[in-house]
PDB file of C-alpha atoms in Angstrom:
ATOM      1  CA  MET A   1      -3.132 -16.647 -15.252  1.00  0.00           C
ATOM      2  CA  ILE A   2      -1.259 -13.778 -13.480  1.00  0.00           C
ATOM      3  CA  ASP A   3      -1.053 -13.768  -9.736  1.00  0.00           C
ATOM      4  CA  VAL A   4      -0.605 -10.507  -7.981  1.00  0.00           C
ATOM      5  CA  PHE A   5       0.945 -10.574  -4.426  1.00  0.00           C
ATOM      6  CA  LEU A   6       0.173  -7.785  -1.458  1.00  0.00           C
ATOM      7  CA  ALA A   7       3.205  -7.273   0.914  1.00  0.00           C
ATOM      8  CA  GLY A   8       1.704  -4.370   3.413  1.00  0.00           C
ATOM      9  CA  ASP A   9       0.235  -2.930   6.327  1.00  0.00           C
ATOM     10  CA  SER A  10      -3.162  -2.961   7.762  1.00  0.00           C
ATOM     11  CA  THR A  11      -4.698  -0.647   5.387  1.00  0.00           C
ATOM     12  CA  MET A  12      -3.980  -3.025   2.700  1.00  0.00           C
ATOM     13  CA  GLN A  13      -5.086  -6.140   4.693  1.00  0.00           C
ATOM     14  CA  THR A  14      -7.874  -8.109   4.044  1.00  0.00           C
ATOM     15  CA  TYR A  15      -9.922  -8.693   7.315  1.00  0.00           C
ATOM     16  CA  ASP A  16     -12.588 -10.851   8.185  1.00  0.00           C
ATOM     17  CA  SER A  17     -16.041  -9.760   8.680  1.00  0.00           C
ATOM     18  CA  SER A  18     -15.738  -9.381  12.786  1.00  0.00           C
ATOM     19  CA  PHE A  19     -14.019  -6.501  11.961  1.00  0.00           C
ATOM     20  CA  ALA A  20     -16.040  -4.844   9.737  1.00  0.00           C
ATOM     21  CA  PRO A  21     -16.827  -2.300   8.962  1.00  0.00           C
ATOM     22  CA  GLN A  22     -12.825  -2.161   8.949  1.00  0.00           C
ATOM     23  CA  ALA A  23     -11.493  -2.821   5.528  1.00  0.00           C
ATOM     24  CA  GLY A  24      -8.064  -2.478   3.619  1.00  0.00           C
ATOM     25  CA  TRP A  25      -7.837  -1.347  -0.269  1.00  0.00           C
ATOM     26  CA  GLY A  26      -6.716  -5.572  -1.044  1.00  0.00           C
ATOM     27  CA  GLN A  27      -9.841  -6.934  -0.166  1.00  0.00           C
ATOM     28  CA  PHE A  28     -11.227  -4.736  -2.943  1.00  0.00           C
ATOM     29  CA  ILE A  29      -8.682  -4.527  -5.518  1.00  0.00           C
ATOM     30  CA  ALA A  30      -9.619  -7.868  -7.423  1.00  0.00           C
ATOM     31  CA  LYS A  31     -12.852  -6.152  -8.121  1.00  0.00           C
ATOM     32  CA  TYR A  32     -11.230  -3.807 -10.909  1.00  0.00           C
ATOM     33  CA  PHE A  33      -9.504  -6.597 -12.629  1.00  0.00           C
ATOM     34  CA  SER A  34     -10.886  -9.628 -14.669  1.00  0.00           C
ATOM     35  CA  SER A  35     -10.888 -12.972 -13.527  1.00  0.00           C
ATOM     36  CA  ASP A  36      -7.634 -13.597 -15.115  1.00  0.00           C
ATOM     37  CA  ILE A  37      -6.100 -11.874 -11.856  1.00  0.00           C
ATOM     38  CA  THR A  38      -5.858 -13.406  -8.848  1.00  0.00           C
ATOM     39  CA  PHE A  39      -4.668 -11.652  -5.834  1.00  0.00           C
ATOM     40  CA  HIS A  40      -3.064 -12.976  -2.773  1.00  0.00           C
ATOM     41  CA  ASN A  41      -2.943 -10.336   0.453  1.00  0.00           C
ATOM     42  CA  HIS A  42      -0.338 -11.130   2.339  1.00  0.00           C
ATOM     43  CA  ALA A  43      -0.503  -8.077   3.988  1.00  0.00           C
ATOM     44  CA  MET A  44      -1.000  -7.639   7.790  1.00  0.00           C
ATOM     45  CA  GLY A  45      -1.568  -5.110  10.325  1.00  0.00           C
ATOM     46  CA  GLY A  46       1.156  -3.336  12.324  1.00  0.00           C
ATOM     47  CA  ARG A  47       4.182  -4.892   9.948  1.00  0.00           C
ATOM     48  CA  SER A  48       6.969  -2.602   8.594  1.00  0.00           C
ATOM     49  CA  SER A  49       9.353  -3.081   5.725  1.00  0.00           C
ATOM     50  CA  LYS A  50      11.464  -4.471   8.481  1.00  0.00           C
ATOM     51  CA  THR A  51       9.305  -6.839  10.273  1.00  0.00           C
ATOM     52  CA  PHE A  52       7.016  -8.271   7.503  1.00  0.00           C
ATOM     53  CA  ILE A  53      10.306  -9.465   6.485  1.00  0.00           C
ATOM     54  CA  THR A  54      12.021 -11.115   9.959  1.00  0.00           C
ATOM     55  CA  GLU A  55       8.856 -12.468  10.581  1.00  0.00           C
ATOM     56  CA  GLY A  56       9.336 -14.707   6.966  1.00  0.00           C
ATOM     57  CA  ARG A  57       6.112 -13.228   5.275  1.00  0.00           C
ATOM     58  CA  LEU A  58       8.247 -12.053   2.309  1.00  0.00           C
ATOM     59  CA  ALA A  59       9.834 -15.161   2.356  1.00  0.00           C
ATOM     60  CA  ALA A  60       6.333 -17.127   1.991  1.00  0.00           C
ATOM     61  CA  ILE A  61       5.712 -15.197  -1.196  1.00  0.00           C
ATOM     62  CA  LEU A  62       8.846 -15.289  -2.483  1.00  0.00           C
ATOM     63  CA  ALA A  63       8.337 -19.428  -2.473  1.00  0.00           C
ATOM     64  CA  GLU A  64       5.066 -19.011  -4.571  1.00  0.00           C
ATOM     65  CA  ILE A  65       5.761 -16.048  -7.139  1.00  0.00           C
ATOM     66  CA  LYS A  66       6.696 -16.776 -10.560  1.00  0.00           C
ATOM     67  CA  GLN A  67       7.751 -15.357 -13.486  1.00  0.00           C
ATOM     68  CA  GLY A  68       5.360 -12.905 -15.158  1.00  0.00           C
ATOM     69  CA  ASP A  69       3.570 -12.234 -11.593  1.00  0.00           C
ATOM     70  CA  TYR A  70       3.450  -9.195  -9.759  1.00  0.00           C
ATOM     71  CA  LEU A  71       4.429  -8.113  -6.291  1.00  0.00           C
ATOM     72  CA  PHE A  72       2.565  -4.770  -5.011  1.00  0.00           C
ATOM     73  CA  ILE A  73       4.796  -3.392  -2.019  1.00  0.00           C
ATOM     74  CA  GLN A  74       3.446  -0.769   0.279  1.00  0.00           C
ATOM     75  CA  MET A  75       5.293  -0.352   3.399  1.00  0.00           C
ATOM     76  CA  GLY A  76       5.874   3.192   5.408  1.00  0.00           C
ATOM     77  CA  HIS A  77       3.185   3.528   8.083  1.00  0.00           C
ATOM     78  CA  ASN A  78       4.857   1.226  10.529  1.00  0.00           C
ATOM     79  CA  ASP A  79       8.232   2.081   9.440  1.00  0.00           C
ATOM     80  CA  SER A  80       7.562   5.599  11.196  1.00  0.00           C
ATOM     81  CA  THR A  81       6.428   4.523  14.204  1.00  0.00           C
ATOM     82  CA  LYS A  82      10.030   5.640  16.289  1.00  0.00           C
ATOM     83  CA  SER A  83       8.476   4.719  19.858  1.00  0.00           C
ATOM     84  CA  ARG A  84       7.901   0.953  18.417  1.00  0.00           C
ATOM     85  CA  PRO A  85      11.564   0.285  17.940  1.00  0.00           C
ATOM     86  CA  GLU A  86      10.784  -3.475  16.872  1.00  0.00           C
ATOM     87  CA  ARG A  87       9.359  -1.751  13.633  1.00  0.00           C
ATOM     88  CA  TYR A  88      10.795   1.140  12.869  1.00  0.00           C
ATOM     89  CA  THR A  89      13.273   1.422  10.087  1.00  0.00           C
ATOM     90  CA  GLU A  90      14.785   4.953   9.548  1.00  0.00           C
ATOM     91  CA  ALA A  91      13.682   6.482   5.897  1.00  0.00           C
ATOM     92  CA  TYR A  92      16.998   6.900   4.085  1.00  0.00           C
ATOM     93  CA  ASP A  93      18.859   3.783   5.554  1.00  0.00           C
ATOM     94  CA  ASP A  94      17.460   0.802   6.807  1.00  0.00           C
ATOM     95  CA  TYR A  95      13.959   1.496   4.915  1.00  0.00           C
ATOM     96  CA  LYS A  96      15.485   1.900   1.622  1.00  0.00           C
ATOM     97  CA  LYS A  97      17.581  -1.453   2.163  1.00  0.00           C
ATOM     98  CA  TYR A  98      14.526  -3.355   3.092  1.00  0.00           C
ATOM     99  CA  LEU A  99      12.869  -1.890   0.193  1.00  0.00           C
ATOM    100  CA  LYS A 100      15.331  -2.974  -2.077  1.00  0.00           C
ATOM    101  CA  GLN A 101      15.054  -6.845  -0.405  1.00  0.00           C
ATOM    102  CA  TYR A 102      11.604  -7.072  -2.208  1.00  0.00           C
ATOM    103  CA  VAL A 103      12.486  -5.580  -5.399  1.00  0.00           C
ATOM    104  CA  GLU A 104      15.392  -7.771  -5.573  1.00  0.00           C
ATOM    105  CA  GLY A 105      13.647 -11.035  -4.359  1.00  0.00           C
ATOM    106  CA  ALA A 106      10.400 -10.438  -6.695  1.00  0.00           C
ATOM    107  CA  ARG A 107      13.092  -9.737 -10.025  1.00  0.00           C
ATOM    108  CA  GLU A 108      15.372 -13.101  -8.924  1.00  0.00           C
ATOM    109  CA  LYS A 109      11.802 -15.081  -9.312  1.00  0.00           C
ATOM    110  CA  GLY A 110      11.034 -13.264 -12.795  1.00  0.00           C
ATOM    111  CA  ALA A 111       8.357 -11.471 -11.145  1.00  0.00           C
ATOM    112  CA  ILE A 112       7.974  -7.031 -11.497  1.00  0.00           C
ATOM    113  CA  PRO A 113       7.733  -5.476  -8.247  1.00  0.00           C
ATOM    114  CA  ILE A 114       5.427  -2.449  -8.368  1.00  0.00           C
ATOM    115  CA  LEU A 115       5.994   0.190  -5.295  1.00  0.00           C
ATOM    116  CA  PHE A 116       3.220   1.541  -3.827  1.00  0.00           C
ATOM    117  CA  THR A 117       3.908   5.194  -1.212  1.00  0.00           C
ATOM    118  CA  PRO A 118       1.765   5.090   2.010  1.00  0.00           C
ATOM    119  CA  VAL A 119      -1.579   5.616   1.471  1.00  0.00           C
ATOM    120  CA  GLY A 120      -2.732   8.672   3.095  1.00  0.00           C
ATOM    121  CA  ARG A 121      -4.679   8.803   5.813  1.00  0.00           C
ATOM    122  CA  LEU A 122      -7.398  12.015   7.586  1.00  0.00           C
ATOM    123  CA  HIS A 123      -4.942  14.805   8.354  1.00  0.00           C
ATOM    124  CA  TYR A 124      -7.294  17.708   8.530  1.00  0.00           C
ATOM    125  CA  VAL A 125      -5.454  20.836   9.064  1.00  0.00           C
ATOM    126  CA  ASN A 126      -6.720  24.891   8.584  1.00  0.00           C
ATOM    127  CA  GLY A 127      -8.719  23.608   5.763  1.00  0.00           C
ATOM    128  CA  GLU A 128      -6.046  21.458   3.950  1.00  0.00           C
ATOM    129  CA  PHE A 129      -5.183  17.673   4.158  1.00  0.00           C
ATOM    130  CA  LEU A 130      -1.905  17.159   4.718  1.00  0.00           C
ATOM    131  CA  ALA A 131       0.598  14.437   3.638  1.00  0.00           C
ATOM    132  CA  ASP A 132       2.056  12.226   6.357  1.00  0.00           C
ATOM    133  CA  PHE A 133       5.063   9.874   5.471  1.00  0.00           C
ATOM    134  CA  GLY A 134       7.057  12.681   3.972  1.00  0.00           C
ATOM    135  CA  ASP A 135      10.560  11.294   4.242  1.00  0.00           C
ATOM    136  CA  TYR A 136       9.172   7.338   3.514  1.00  0.00           C
ATOM    137  CA  CYS A 137       7.627   8.793   0.205  1.00  0.00           C
ATOM    138  CA  ASN A 138      10.556  10.494  -0.801  1.00  0.00           C
ATOM    139  CA  ALA A 139      13.010   7.153  -0.108  1.00  0.00           C
ATOM    140  CA  MET A 140      10.734   4.895  -2.126  1.00  0.00           C
ATOM    141  CA  LYS A 141      11.038   7.436  -4.694  1.00  0.00           C
ATOM    142  CA  GLU A 142      14.320   7.220  -4.507  1.00  0.00           C
ATOM    143  CA  VAL A 143      14.439   3.117  -4.419  1.00  0.00           C
ATOM    144  CA  ALA A 144      12.457   3.669  -7.651  1.00  0.00           C
ATOM    145  CA  GLU A 145      14.688   5.723  -9.459  1.00  0.00           C
ATOM    146  CA  ASP A 146      17.820   3.589  -8.353  1.00  0.00           C
ATOM    147  CA  GLN A 147      16.693   0.509  -9.034  1.00  0.00           C
ATOM    148  CA  ASN A 148      14.444   1.116 -12.231  1.00  0.00           C
ATOM    149  CA  VAL A 149      11.334   0.205 -10.236  1.00  0.00           C
ATOM    150  CA  LEU A 150       7.640   0.829 -11.045  1.00  0.00           C
ATOM    151  CA  LEU A 151       5.701   3.227  -8.707  1.00  0.00           C
ATOM    152  CA  VAL A 152       1.918   4.459  -8.228  1.00  0.00           C
ATOM    153  CA  ASP A 153       2.432   7.389  -5.725  1.00  0.00           C
ATOM    154  CA  LEU A 154      -0.418   6.155  -3.417  1.00  0.00           C
ATOM    155  CA  ASN A 155       0.237   8.823  -0.997  1.00  0.00           C
ATOM    156  CA  LYS A 156      -0.252  11.567  -3.519  1.00  0.00           C
ATOM    157  CA  LYS A 157      -3.168  10.644  -5.379  1.00  0.00           C
ATOM    158  CA  SER A 158      -5.303   9.448  -2.255  1.00  0.00           C
ATOM    159  CA  ILE A 159      -4.269  13.217  -0.616  1.00  0.00           C
ATOM    160  CA  GLU A 160      -5.308  14.464  -4.118  1.00  0.00           C
ATOM    161  CA  TYR A 161      -8.805  12.131  -3.849  1.00  0.00           C
ATOM    162  CA  PHE A 162      -9.538  13.471  -0.247  1.00  0.00           C
ATOM    163  CA  SER A 163      -9.190  17.183  -0.902  1.00  0.00           C
ATOM    164  CA  ALA A 164     -11.699  16.572  -4.214  1.00  0.00           C
ATOM    165  CA  ILE A 165     -14.215  15.646  -2.489  1.00  0.00           C
ATOM    166  CA  GLY A 166     -14.040  17.364   0.721  1.00  0.00           C
ATOM    167  CA  TYR A 167     -13.646  16.487   4.483  1.00  0.00           C
ATOM    168  CA  ASP A 168     -17.025  15.269   5.095  1.00  0.00           C
ATOM    169  CA  GLN A 169     -17.333  12.958   2.336  1.00  0.00           C
ATOM    170  CA  ALA A 170     -13.237  11.561   2.736  1.00  0.00           C
ATOM    171  CA  PHE A 171     -14.562  11.576   6.787  1.00  0.00           C
ATOM    172  CA  GLU A 172     -16.666   9.053   5.842  1.00  0.00           C
ATOM    173  CA  LEU A 173     -13.771   6.853   4.205  1.00  0.00           C
ATOM    174  CA  PHE A 174     -12.113   6.085   7.546  1.00  0.00           C
ATOM    175  CA  MET A 175     -12.781   4.329  10.641  1.00  0.00           C
ATOM    176  CA  ILE A 176     -13.101   8.032  12.927  1.00  0.00           C
ATOM    177  CA  SER A 177     -16.465   7.572  10.946  1.00  0.00           C
ATOM    178  CA  VAL A 178     -17.686   4.925  13.016  1.00  0.00           C
ATOM    179  CA  ASN A 179     -15.481   4.926  16.655  1.00  0.00           C
ATOM    180  CA  GLY A 180     -14.581   8.219  16.631  1.00  0.00           C
ATOM    181  CA  THR A 181     -10.664   7.776  16.817  1.00  0.00           C
ATOM    182  CA  ASP A 182      -9.375   6.440  13.828  1.00  0.00           C
ATOM    183  CA  CYS A 183      -8.043   8.308  10.846  1.00  0.00           C
ATOM    184  CA  THR A 184      -5.565   5.925   9.721  1.00  0.00           C
ATOM    185  CA  HIS A 185      -8.010   2.526   8.773  1.00  0.00           C
ATOM    186  CA  PHE A 186     -10.465   2.583   6.181  1.00  0.00           C
ATOM    187  CA  THR A 187     -13.890   1.715   6.147  1.00  0.00           C
ATOM    188  CA  GLU A 188     -15.471  -0.589   3.272  1.00  0.00           C
ATOM    189  CA  LYS A 189     -16.170   2.019   1.475  1.00  0.00           C
ATOM    190  CA  GLY A 190     -12.945   4.321   1.919  1.00  0.00           C
ATOM    191  CA  ALA A 191     -10.932   0.670   1.270  1.00  0.00           C
ATOM    192  CA  ASN A 192     -12.818   0.280  -1.697  1.00  0.00           C
ATOM    193  CA  GLU A 193     -12.045   4.023  -3.030  1.00  0.00           C
ATOM    194  CA  ILE A 194      -8.640   3.354  -2.837  1.00  0.00           C
ATOM    195  CA  ALA A 195      -8.390   0.511  -4.488  1.00  0.00           C
ATOM    196  CA  LYS A 196      -9.968   2.012  -7.505  1.00  0.00           C
ATOM    197  CA  ILE A 197      -7.225   4.750  -6.620  1.00  0.00           C
ATOM    198  CA  VAL A 198      -4.552   1.875  -6.943  1.00  0.00           C
ATOM    199  CA  SER A 199      -6.027   0.198 -10.198  1.00  0.00           C
ATOM    200  CA  GLU A 200      -6.235   4.015 -11.950  1.00  0.00           C
ATOM    201  CA  GLY A 201      -2.267   3.813 -10.896  1.00  0.00           C
ATOM    202  CA  ILE A 202      -1.780   0.530 -12.441  1.00  0.00           C
ATOM    203  CA  LYS A 203      -3.436   1.541 -15.432  1.00  0.00           C
ATOM    204  CA  GLU A 204      -1.207   5.054 -15.687  1.00  0.00           C
ATOM    205  CA  LEU A 205       1.698   2.342 -15.787  1.00  0.00           C
ATOM    206  CA  GLU A 206       0.320   0.748 -19.156  1.00  0.00           C
ATOM    207  CA  LEU A 207       1.652  -2.802 -17.645  1.00  0.00           C
ATOM    208  CA  GLU A 208       0.448  -6.345 -19.181  1.00  0.00           C
ATOM    209  CA  LEU A 209      -1.102  -5.983 -16.325  1.00  0.00           C
ATOM    210  CA  SER A 210      -3.150  -3.028 -16.775  1.00  0.00           C
ATOM    211  CA  GLY A 211      -4.695  -5.105 -19.794  1.00  0.00           C
ATOM    212  CA  TYR A 212      -6.699  -6.917 -17.371  1.00  0.00           C
ATOM    213  CA  LEU A 213      -8.684  -3.631 -16.122  1.00  0.00           C
ATOM    214  CA  LYS A 214     -12.572  -3.830 -16.283  1.00  0.00           C
TER     215      LYS A 214
END
């Protein structure tokens, strides 16, 4: 039995039914894998790479994770919020240092860390979907290269998907289609689509875990 632990923010989080139709992709990822894989979603809204650690959430994962398990790490949305200094990290400095703590913590337990660049938002200008979090995506890629860590460029993959289906369909994937304002969080439909994109990214990595995809 392989366990996969998820560390991330509100776009990955599992929500209870009172939040419906808001959902995170961590709610749906298991449907793309066989029942031999168990997912443990520790993602929590509002957390950055820093606050996830300072609140003890990474420590809770590392207390459970074991040899051969996986740690999925998607951070960056809340790291970029300068107006919230308690969660903000500088992309090429402390953000990278915090990411390395996830990587090193997993490896010390014999687990396999996988980095995910922050999933795209519904940022559409002059007929084009724009990719936010550029510095954080680049900084994460630098960590992946420096530490020889597997990476799924979820930011790029999600933006490419939005572009392929067009604005009207992409609009339905986000909570703005429900509340008129939220271009960050996903509807259940959107979260499911992102989970599918994540599963495709895992397939491309050709890991042992990839063999458990449906």
